[in-house]
CSV table of C-alpha atoms and ligand atoms in Angstrom, one decimal:
chain,number,residue,atom,x,y,z
A,24,ARG,CA,25.4,-27.1,4.3
A,25,LYS,CA,22.0,-25.0,3.8
A,26,CYS,CA,21.9,-21.5,4.6
A,27,ILE,CA,19.6,-20.8,8.0
A,28,VAL,CA,18.1,-18.0,6.6
A,29,VAL,CA,14.9,-16.3,9.5
A,30,ILE,CA,12.9,-14.2,8.0
A,31,THR,CA,9.9,-12.2,9.0
A,32,GLY,CA,6.4,-12.5,8.2
A,33,ALA,CA,7.1,-15.4,5.9
A,34,SER,CA,2.4,-15.9,5.9
A,35,SER,CA,2.1,-14.4,2.9
A,36,GLY,CA,3.1,-10.8,0.2
A,37,LEU,CA,7.1,-11.1,-0.1
A,38,GLY,CA,8.4,-12.6,2.9
A,39,LEU,CA,6.1,-15.7,1.6
A,40,ALA,CA,7.3,-15.8,-1.9
A,41,THR,CA,11.4,-15.6,-0.1
A,42,ALA,CA,10.9,-17.9,1.4
A,43,LYS,CA,10.4,-20.3,-2.0
A,44,ALA,CA,12.5,-18.3,-4.5
A,45,LEU,CA,14.9,-19.7,-1.3
A,46,SER,CA,13.6,-22.7,-1.5
A,47,GLU,CA,13.7,-23.5,-4.8
A,48,THR,CA,18.1,-23.1,-4.4
A,49,GLY,CA,17.7,-26.4,-2.8
A,50,GLN,CA,20.9,-24.3,-0.8
A,51,CYS,CA,19.0,-22.5,2.3
A,52,HIS,CA,16.7,-23.9,4.8
A,53,VAL,CA,13.7,-20.9,5.8
A,54,ILE,CA,12.8,-20.5,9.4
A,55,MET,CA,9.5,-18.4,8.8
A,56,ALA,CA,9.2,-16.2,12.1
A,57,CYS,CA,5.9,-15.9,12.6
A,58,ARG,CA,3.5,-14.5,14.3
A,59,ASN,CA,0.4,-16.5,13.0
A,60,PHE,CA,1.8,-20.3,13.0
A,61,LEU,CA,-1.6,-22.1,11.6
A,62,LYS,CA,-1.7,-19.4,9.0
A,63,ALA,CA,2.3,-20.5,8.0
A,64,GLU,CA,2.1,-23.4,7.7
A,65,ARG,CA,-0.7,-23.4,5.4
A,66,ALA,CA,1.2,-21.4,3.7
A,67,ALA,CA,4.0,-23.0,2.8
A,68,LYS,CA,2.0,-25.4,2.6
A,69,THR,CA,-0.4,-24.2,-0.1
A,70,ALA,CA,2.8,-22.1,-1.4
A,71,GLY,CA,4.9,-26.3,-2.3
A,72,ILE,CA,7.3,-25.6,-0.5
A,73,PRO,CA,9.5,-29.0,0.5
A,74,LYS,CA,8.2,-29.3,4.6
A,75,GLU,CA,12.7,-29.9,4.9
A,76,ASN,CA,13.1,-26.4,3.5
A,77,TYR,CA,11.5,-24.9,6.5
A,78,THR,CA,10.2,-23.6,10.5
A,79,VAL,CA,7.9,-22.0,11.0
A,80,MET,CA,9.2,-20.9,14.7
A,81,HIS,CA,5.9,-18.1,16.9
A,82,LEU,CA,7.1,-14.1,16.3
A,83,ASP,CA,4.5,-11.2,17.3
A,84,LEU,CA,7.1,-8.0,16.7
A,85,ALA,CA,4.4,-6.5,18.1
A,86,SER,CA,5.9,-7.8,21.4
A,87,LEU,CA,8.6,-7.8,22.9
A,88,GLU,CA,8.5,-10.5,24.9
A,89,SER,CA,7.3,-12.8,22.2
A,90,VAL,CA,10.7,-11.5,20.3
A,91,ARG,CA,12.7,-12.7,23.2
A,92,GLN,CA,11.4,-16.2,23.1
A,93,PHE,CA,11.8,-16.3,19.5
A,94,VAL,CA,15.6,-15.2,20.2
A,95,ASP,CA,15.0,-18.0,23.5
A,96,THR,CA,13.4,-20.3,20.6
A,97,PHE,CA,15.6,-20.2,17.6
A,98,ARG,CA,18.4,-20.7,19.6
A,99,ARG,CA,17.4,-23.6,21.7
A,100,SER,CA,17.2,-25.0,17.5
A,101,GLY,CA,20.8,-25.0,18.3
A,102,MET,CA,20.8,-23.9,14.2
A,103,PRO,CA,23.0,-21.5,13.1
A,104,LEU,CA,21.5,-17.9,11.4
A,105,ASP,CA,23.1,-17.4,8.9
A,106,VAL,CA,21.3,-14.1,7.4
A,107,LEU,CA,18.4,-12.5,9.3
A,108,VAL,CA,15.8,-10.9,7.4
A,109,CYS,CA,13.7,-8.5,8.0
A,110,ASN,CA,10.3,-8.0,6.4
A,111,ALA,CA,7.4,-8.6,7.7
A,112,ALA,CA,4.6,-4.6,7.7
A,113,VAL,CA,2.2,-3.3,9.7
A,114,TYR,CA,0.5,-0.2,7.8
A,115,LEU,CA,-2.5,1.7,8.5
A,116,PRO,CA,-3.6,3.9,6.3
A,117,ILE,CA,-7.2,4.3,6.8
A,118,ALA,CA,-7.3,4.6,10.4
A,119,LYS,CA,-9.2,7.2,12.5
A,120,GLU,CA,-7.3,5.8,16.3
A,121,PRO,CA,-3.9,5.1,16.7
A,122,THR,CA,-3.5,1.3,18.9
A,123,TYR,CA,-0.6,0.3,20.3
A,124,THR,CA,1.9,-3.2,21.1
A,125,ALA,CA,1.8,-5.2,24.2
A,126,GLU,CA,4.6,-2.5,25.3
A,127,GLY,CA,2.4,0.9,24.3
A,128,PHE,CA,3.9,2.0,20.8
A,129,GLU,CA,2.1,3.0,18.4
A,130,LEU,CA,1.6,0.4,16.2
A,131,SER,CA,3.4,0.5,13.0
A,132,VAL,CA,6.2,1.7,14.2
A,133,GLY,CA,6.6,0.2,17.2
A,134,THR,CA,6.2,-3.9,15.1
A,135,ASN,CA,8.0,-2.2,11.7
A,136,HIS,CA,10.8,-0.6,13.6
A,137,LEU,CA,11.0,-1.4,17.4
A,138,GLY,CA,9.9,-5.3,17.0
A,139,HIS,CA,12.9,-5.3,13.9
A,140,PHE,CA,15.5,-2.8,16.1
A,141,LEU,CA,15.1,-5.3,19.2
A,142,LEU,CA,15.2,-8.6,17.7
A,143,ALA,CA,17.9,-7.2,14.7
A,144,ARG,CA,20.2,-6.0,18.1
A,145,LEU,CA,20.4,-9.0,19.4
A,146,LEU,CA,20.6,-11.5,16.8
A,147,LEU,CA,24.1,-10.3,15.9
A,148,ASP,CA,26.3,-12.3,18.3
A,149,ASP,CA,23.9,-15.2,16.6
A,150,LEU,CA,25.3,-13.9,13.4
A,151,LYS,CA,28.1,-13.5,14.7
A,152,LYS,CA,29.5,-17.2,15.4
A,153,SER,CA,27.5,-18.4,12.4
A,154,ASP,CA,30.9,-20.2,10.0
A,155,TYR,CA,28.6,-18.9,7.0
A,156,PRO,CA,30.7,-17.5,4.6
A,157,THR,CA,28.5,-14.2,3.6
A,158,LYS,CA,26.2,-13.7,6.4
A,159,ARG,CA,23.8,-11.0,5.6
A,160,LEU,CA,21.2,-8.7,7.5
A,161,ILE,CA,18.8,-7.7,5.7
A,162,ILE,CA,16.0,-4.5,6.5
A,163,VAL,CA,13.0,-3.9,3.5
A,164,GLY,CA,12.6,-0.6,2.2
A,165,SER,CA,10.9,0.8,0.8
A,166,ILE,CA,11.0,4.1,-1.9
A,167,THR,CA,7.7,5.2,0.2
A,168,GLY,CA,9.9,6.9,3.2
A,169,ASN,CA,12.4,8.2,0.1
A,170,THR,CA,11.1,11.8,-0.7
A,171,ASN,CA,13.0,12.2,-3.0
A,172,THR,CA,10.9,9.8,-6.0
A,173,LEU,CA,7.7,10.7,-7.1
A,174,ALA,CA,6.0,7.9,-4.5
A,175,GLY,CA,7.6,9.5,-1.6
A,176,ASN,CA,6.3,12.5,-2.6
A,177,VAL,CA,2.4,11.7,-1.9
A,178,PRO,CA,1.2,13.2,1.2
A,179,PRO,CA,1.6,12.2,3.4
A,180,LYS,CA,4.9,13.1,3.8
A,181,ALA,CA,7.4,10.4,6.1
A,182,ASN,CA,8.7,12.4,8.4
A,183,LEU,CA,10.5,12.0,11.3
A,184,GLY,CA,11.0,16.2,12.4
A,185,ASP,CA,13.6,15.6,15.4
A,186,LEU,CA,11.8,12.9,16.7
A,187,ARG,CA,10.3,14.2,19.7
A,188,GLY,CA,7.3,11.7,20.0
A,189,LEU,CA,10.1,8.8,20.0
A,190,VAL,CA,11.5,10.5,22.5
A,191,GLY,CA,7.9,10.2,24.4
A,192,GLY,CA,7.2,6.3,23.4
A,193,LEU,CA,5.4,6.2,21.0
A,194,ASN,CA,2.1,7.5,21.9
A,195,ASP,CA,-0.5,9.9,23.1
A,196,LEU,CA,0.1,9.4,27.3
A,197,ASN,CA,3.3,11.4,27.9
A,198,SER,CA,3.6,13.0,24.2
A,199,SER,CA,1.9,12.6,20.5
A,200,PRO,CA,1.9,8.4,18.7
A,201,MET,CA,3.5,9.8,16.8
A,202,ILE,CA,7.8,10.2,15.4
A,203,ASP,CA,7.6,14.0,14.8
A,204,GLY,CA,4.9,15.3,18.0
A,205,GLY,CA,2.8,15.7,15.5
A,206,GLU,CA,-1.5,14.0,14.7
A,207,PHE,CA,-1.7,10.4,14.1
A,208,ASP,CA,-1.2,9.3,10.7
A,209,GLY,CA,-2.1,5.9,9.8
A,210,ALA,CA,-0.7,6.4,6.4
A,211,LYS,CA,2.5,8.8,7.6
A,212,ALA,CA,3.7,6.1,10.5
A,213,TYR,CA,3.9,3.3,7.9
A,214,LYS,CA,6.1,5.8,6.1
A,215,ASP,CA,8.2,6.5,8.8
A,216,SER,CA,8.4,3.2,9.6
A,217,LYS,CA,10.6,2.2,6.5
A,218,VAL,CA,12.3,5.5,6.6
A,219,CYS,CA,13.1,3.8,10.3
A,220,ASN,CA,14.5,0.6,8.5
A,221,MET,CA,16.4,2.1,6.5
A,222,LEU,CA,18.0,4.4,8.3
A,223,THR,CA,18.6,1.5,10.9
A,224,MET,CA,20.2,0.1,8.5
A,225,GLN,CA,22.8,1.9,7.4
A,226,GLU,CA,24.1,1.9,11.3
A,227,LEU,CA,24.5,-1.2,11.8
A,228,HIS,CA,26.7,-1.1,8.8
A,229,ARG,CA,29.0,2.4,10.1
A,230,ARG,CA,29.2,-0.1,14.0
A,231,TYR,CA,29.5,-3.7,12.9
A,232,HIS,CA,30.3,-3.9,8.6
A,233,GLU,CA,34.3,-4.0,9.2
A,234,GLU,CA,34.2,-5.9,13.3
A,235,THR,CA,31.9,-8.6,12.0
A,236,GLY,CA,31.9,-9.0,8.2
A,237,ILE,CA,28.3,-8.7,7.8
A,238,THR,CA,27.0,-7.4,5.0
A,239,PHE,CA,24.2,-4.8,5.7
A,240,ALA,CA,21.2,-3.8,3.2
A,241,SER,CA,18.2,-2.5,2.4
A,242,LEU,CA,15.8,-2.3,-0.9
A,243,TYR,CA,13.2,-1.5,-2.5
A,244,PRO,CA,11.3,-5.0,-4.5
A,245,GLY,CA,9.0,-2.8,-6.6
A,246,CYS,CA,5.2,-2.2,-5.5
A,247,ILE,CA,3.9,-5.1,-4.7
A,248,ALA,CA,0.2,-4.3,-5.5
A,249,GLU,CA,-1.7,-7.5,-4.8
A,250,THR,CA,-0.3,-8.6,-1.1
A,251,GLY,CA,-2.3,-8.6,1.6
A,252,LEU,CA,0.2,-4.7,2.8
A,253,PHE,CA,-3.3,-3.3,1.3
A,254,ARG,CA,-5.5,-5.2,3.6
A,255,ASN,CA,-6.3,-2.5,5.5
A,256,HIS,CA,-7.4,-0.7,2.4
A,257,VAL,CA,-10.5,0.8,1.3
A,258,PRO,CA,-10.9,-1.7,-0.9
A,259,LEU,CA,-12.3,0.3,-4.4
A,260,PHE,CA,-8.2,1.1,-3.3
A,261,ARG,CA,-7.3,-2.3,-2.8
A,262,THR,CA,-9.6,-3.0,-6.0
A,263,LEU,CA,-8.3,0.0,-8.4
A,264,PHE,CA,-4.4,-0.2,-7.3
A,265,PRO,CA,-1.9,-3.7,-7.9
A,266,PRO,CA,-4.0,-2.2,-13.1
A,267,PHE,CA,-2.7,2.3,-11.5
A,268,GLN,CA,0.6,0.6,-10.4
A,269,LYS,CA,0.4,-2.2,-14.0
A,270,TYR,CA,0.1,0.7,-16.9
A,271,ILE,CA,-0.1,4.7,-15.2
A,272,THR,CA,3.8,3.6,-12.4
A,273,LYS,CA,3.9,0.8,-14.5
A,274,GLY,CA,6.4,0.3,-11.2
A,275,TYR,CA,4.4,-3.3,-10.6
A,276,VAL,CA,5.8,-6.4,-9.7
A,277,SER,CA,4.1,-9.5,-9.1
A,278,GLU,CA,4.7,-11.9,-6.0
A,279,GLU,CA,6.5,-14.4,-7.6
A,280,GLU,CA,9.3,-11.7,-9.1
A,281,ALA,CA,9.2,-9.6,-5.4
A,282,GLY,CA,10.4,-12.5,-4.2
A,283,LYS,CA,13.2,-13.6,-6.4
A,284,ARG,CA,14.3,-10.1,-6.3
A,285,LEU,CA,14.9,-10.5,-2.1
A,286,ALA,CA,16.8,-13.9,-2.7
A,287,GLN,CA,19.3,-12.2,-5.3
A,288,VAL,CA,19.9,-9.7,-1.8
A,289,VAL,CA,19.9,-12.8,0.3
A,290,SER,CA,21.7,-15.5,-1.1
A,291,ASP,CA,23.6,-13.5,-4.7
A,292,PRO,CA,27.0,-14.1,-4.6
A,293,SER,CA,27.6,-10.6,-6.0
A,294,LEU,CA,25.1,-8.6,-3.8
A,295,THR,CA,27.4,-8.6,-0.5
A,296,LYS,CA,28.0,-4.7,-1.4
A,297,SER,CA,27.0,-3.4,2.4
A,298,GLY,CA,24.7,-0.6,3.6
A,299,VAL,CA,23.4,-0.8,0.5
A,300,TYR,CA,20.1,0.5,-0.8
A,301,TRP,CA,18.9,-2.1,-3.9
A,302,SER,CA,16.7,-1.4,-6.7
A,303,TRP,CA,15.7,-3.3,-9.3
A,304,ASN,CA,15.8,-1.4,-13.2
A,305,LYS,CA,13.3,-1.7,-15.8
A,306,ASN,CA,14.6,-4.8,-17.4
A,307,SER,CA,14.7,-6.8,-13.7
A,308,SER,CA,19.1,-5.7,-13.2
A,309,SER,CA,19.7,-4.8,-9.7
A,310,PHE,CA,21.3,-1.4,-9.4
A,311,GLU,CA,22.7,0.2,-6.1
A,312,ASN,CA,19.9,3.2,-5.5
A,313,GLN,CA,20.0,6.5,-4.1
A,314,LEU,CA,18.2,7.5,-0.6
A,315,SER,CA,17.0,10.3,-0.1
A,316,GLU,CA,18.5,13.2,2.6
A,317,GLU,CA,16.3,12.5,5.6
A,318,ALA,CA,15.8,8.2,4.9
A,319,SER,CA,20.2,8.6,4.4
A,320,ASN,CA,20.8,11.3,6.6
A,321,ALA,CA,23.6,10.6,9.2
A,322,GLU,CA,23.2,12.1,12.5
A,323,LYS,CA,18.8,11.4,12.6
A,324,ALA,CA,20.3,7.2,12.4
A,325,LEU,CA,23.0,7.9,15.0
A,326,LYS,CA,20.3,9.9,17.5
A,327,LEU,CA,16.5,7.5,16.0
A,328,TRP,CA,19.5,3.9,17.4
A,329,GLU,CA,20.0,5.3,20.5
A,330,ILE,CA,16.2,6.1,21.6
A,331,SER,CA,14.9,2.4,20.2
A,332,GLU,CA,18.0,1.2,22.4
A,333,LYS,CA,16.3,3.0,25.8
A,334,LEU,CA,12.7,2.2,24.3
A,335,VAL,CA,13.2,-1.5,24.0
A,336,GLY,CA,15.0,-2.1,26.3
A,337,LEU,CA,18.8,-2.3,24.9
A,338,ALA,CA,20.7,0.9,27.1
B,406,NDP,P1,2.1,-8.5,4.1
B,406,NDP,O1,0.6,-7.9,4.0
B,406,NDP,O2,1.4,-9.9,3.2
B,406,NDP,O3,2.8,-9.0,4.9
B,406,NDP,C1,3.1,-8.9,5.7
B,406,NDP,C2,3.9,-10.0,6.5
B,406,NDP,O4,3.9,-9.6,8.4
B,406,NDP,C3,2.6,-10.7,7.2
B,406,NDP,O5,3.5,-12.5,6.8
B,406,NDP,C4,2.5,-10.6,8.0
B,406,NDP,O6,1.7,-11.4,9.4
B,406,NDP,C5,3.1,-9.7,9.3
B,406,NDP,N1,3.2,-9.5,10.1
B,406,NDP,C6,1.8,-8.5,10.5
B,406,NDP,N2,2.4,-7.6,12.2
B,406,NDP,C7,3.9,-8.3,13.0
B,406,NDP,C8,3.8,-9.3,13.5
B,406,NDP,N3,3.5,-7.8,14.9
B,406,NDP,N4,4.4,-9.8,14.1
B,406,NDP,C9,4.8,-11.0,13.4
B,406,NDP,N5,4.7,-10.8,11.8
B,406,NDP,C10,3.8,-10.0,11.1
B,406,NDP,O7,3.0,-7.3,3.1
B,406,NDP,P2,4.0,-6.9,2.0
B,406,NDP,O8,4.3,-8.7,1.4
B,406,NDP,O9,4.0,-6.7,0.4
B,406,NDP,O10,4.7,-6.4,2.9
B,406,NDP,C11,6.1,-7.2,3.1
B,406,NDP,C12,7.8,-6.0,3.0
B,406,NDP,O11,7.4,-5.0,2.3
B,406,NDP,C13,6.8,-5.2,4.2
B,406,NDP,O12,8.6,-4.5,4.4
B,406,NDP,C14,6.8,-3.8,3.7
B,406,NDP,O13,7.1,-2.8,3.9
B,406,NDP,C15,7.7,-4.1,1.8
B,406,NDP,N6,6.8,-3.8,0.9
B,406,NDP,C16,6.2,-3.8,-0.3
B,406,NDP,C17,5.6,-3.5,-1.1
B,406,NDP,C18,4.5,-3.8,-1.8
B,406,NDP,O14,3.7,-3.1,-2.7
B,406,NDP,N7,3.1,-4.9,-1.7
B,406,NDP,C19,6.4,-2.4,-1.8
B,406,NDP,C20,7.9,-2.1,-0.6
B,406,NDP,C21,8.4,-2.8,0.7
B,406,NDP,P3,0.7,-12.3,8.7
B,406,NDP,O15,0.3,-13.1,7.8
B,406,NDP,O16,-0.1,-13.1,9.8
B,406,NDP,O17,-0.6,-11.2,8.9
C-alpha cells in the first residue's frame, strides 16, 4: 500500500515541494495539514500533484483546539499514519510587538514548537499502530538555531536560558513572551523555536525509539531563500537575500532541491537512523551533522519536554 505522510504547512515552500517530490515517487499519499484550505488546494493543483496523491485537512498550529480537531478528523478518515513531518513555521523578524496564539503563547514558539509538540505527542499513538515497516517522525530544524555554525552566530542568537519565560506561559501577563524571559525579539523567538524543535526530536528519540522502532529525525535542508518564510521581512532583504545566499554564502538551495532532501528523510531506505540531524554537502549528499551545545543538551531537552507538556495540557 501507499505510505501515508502528514506534512504540516504543505501549502507553500518546503512543505509543498516535499509533497510534490513524494507524490512523484508514486508510493506516497500526502495529507496536507494546512491552516488555509483553499490556498493548499490551489497550491497542490498549481504544483501538478495528482488528486489521488493528496488530501487537504485543516490544521492551525496556533490553536491547540485546532490541533486536537485535526487529530480527530485524521482518525475519522480511517487512514493509517506512517510518517509525520512537522514542517510549518512562522518567522516574524521585524515585528516590534509580540503576537499570540489562541491560548496566549508568543506566536513563533507557540506555532513552531508548542503546536507541533502537541500534534506529535497525540499522533505518536497513531504512528505506533501503523503496520508500515519504516515509520518516521520528522521535525524540520534549522542552522539558525545552531550556534556552532556561522549562520547560527548572526545576532540575535538563539538562547533558551533557564526557560523561565516558557514556565510563565510565554506572555507578558505573567513574565515574558520570550523563552529566556528577555525582551521580545521576533528573530530570536524563531531561532529559539527551532532549538526547541531539535531538542524535541532528540527527546522523542530517547523516550520512544527503542520501544516503538519509529525513526525520529531532524534536518537542515539548506537556505531556501525564496520561500514564504521571509514574507514578513523588509522588501530590501527579500530582494538581496537570495543572491547573497547564492553567490556569497553558497548556502542557497532551490525549493525543489530542498523538497527532494526532505522527501529523502521521509522515504529513503538508507536514512532510517534515529536521533539524527541531517544536512547536505555541496554535492547534495546527505550526512549526519553536529548540533550546537544547546541544541543537543539532554538536560534542557527534558526540562523543555516537561514544561511543554504542562502548557499544552498533557500533564
Ligand atoms: P513557508 O513560509 O513557505 O512555509 C511555511 C508553512 O507553514 C506555510 O505553509 C504556512 O501556511 C505554514 N504555517 C504557518 N503558520 C501556520 C499555522 N499556524 N498553522 C498551520 N500552518 C502554518 O516557509 P518554508 O517553506 O521556508 O519553511 C518550512 C520549514 O523550513 C520551517 O520549519 C522553517 O523553519 C524551515 N527552514 C526554512 C529555511 C529557509 O531558508 N526557508 C531554512 C531552514 C529551515 P500558509 O501557506 O497558510 O502561510
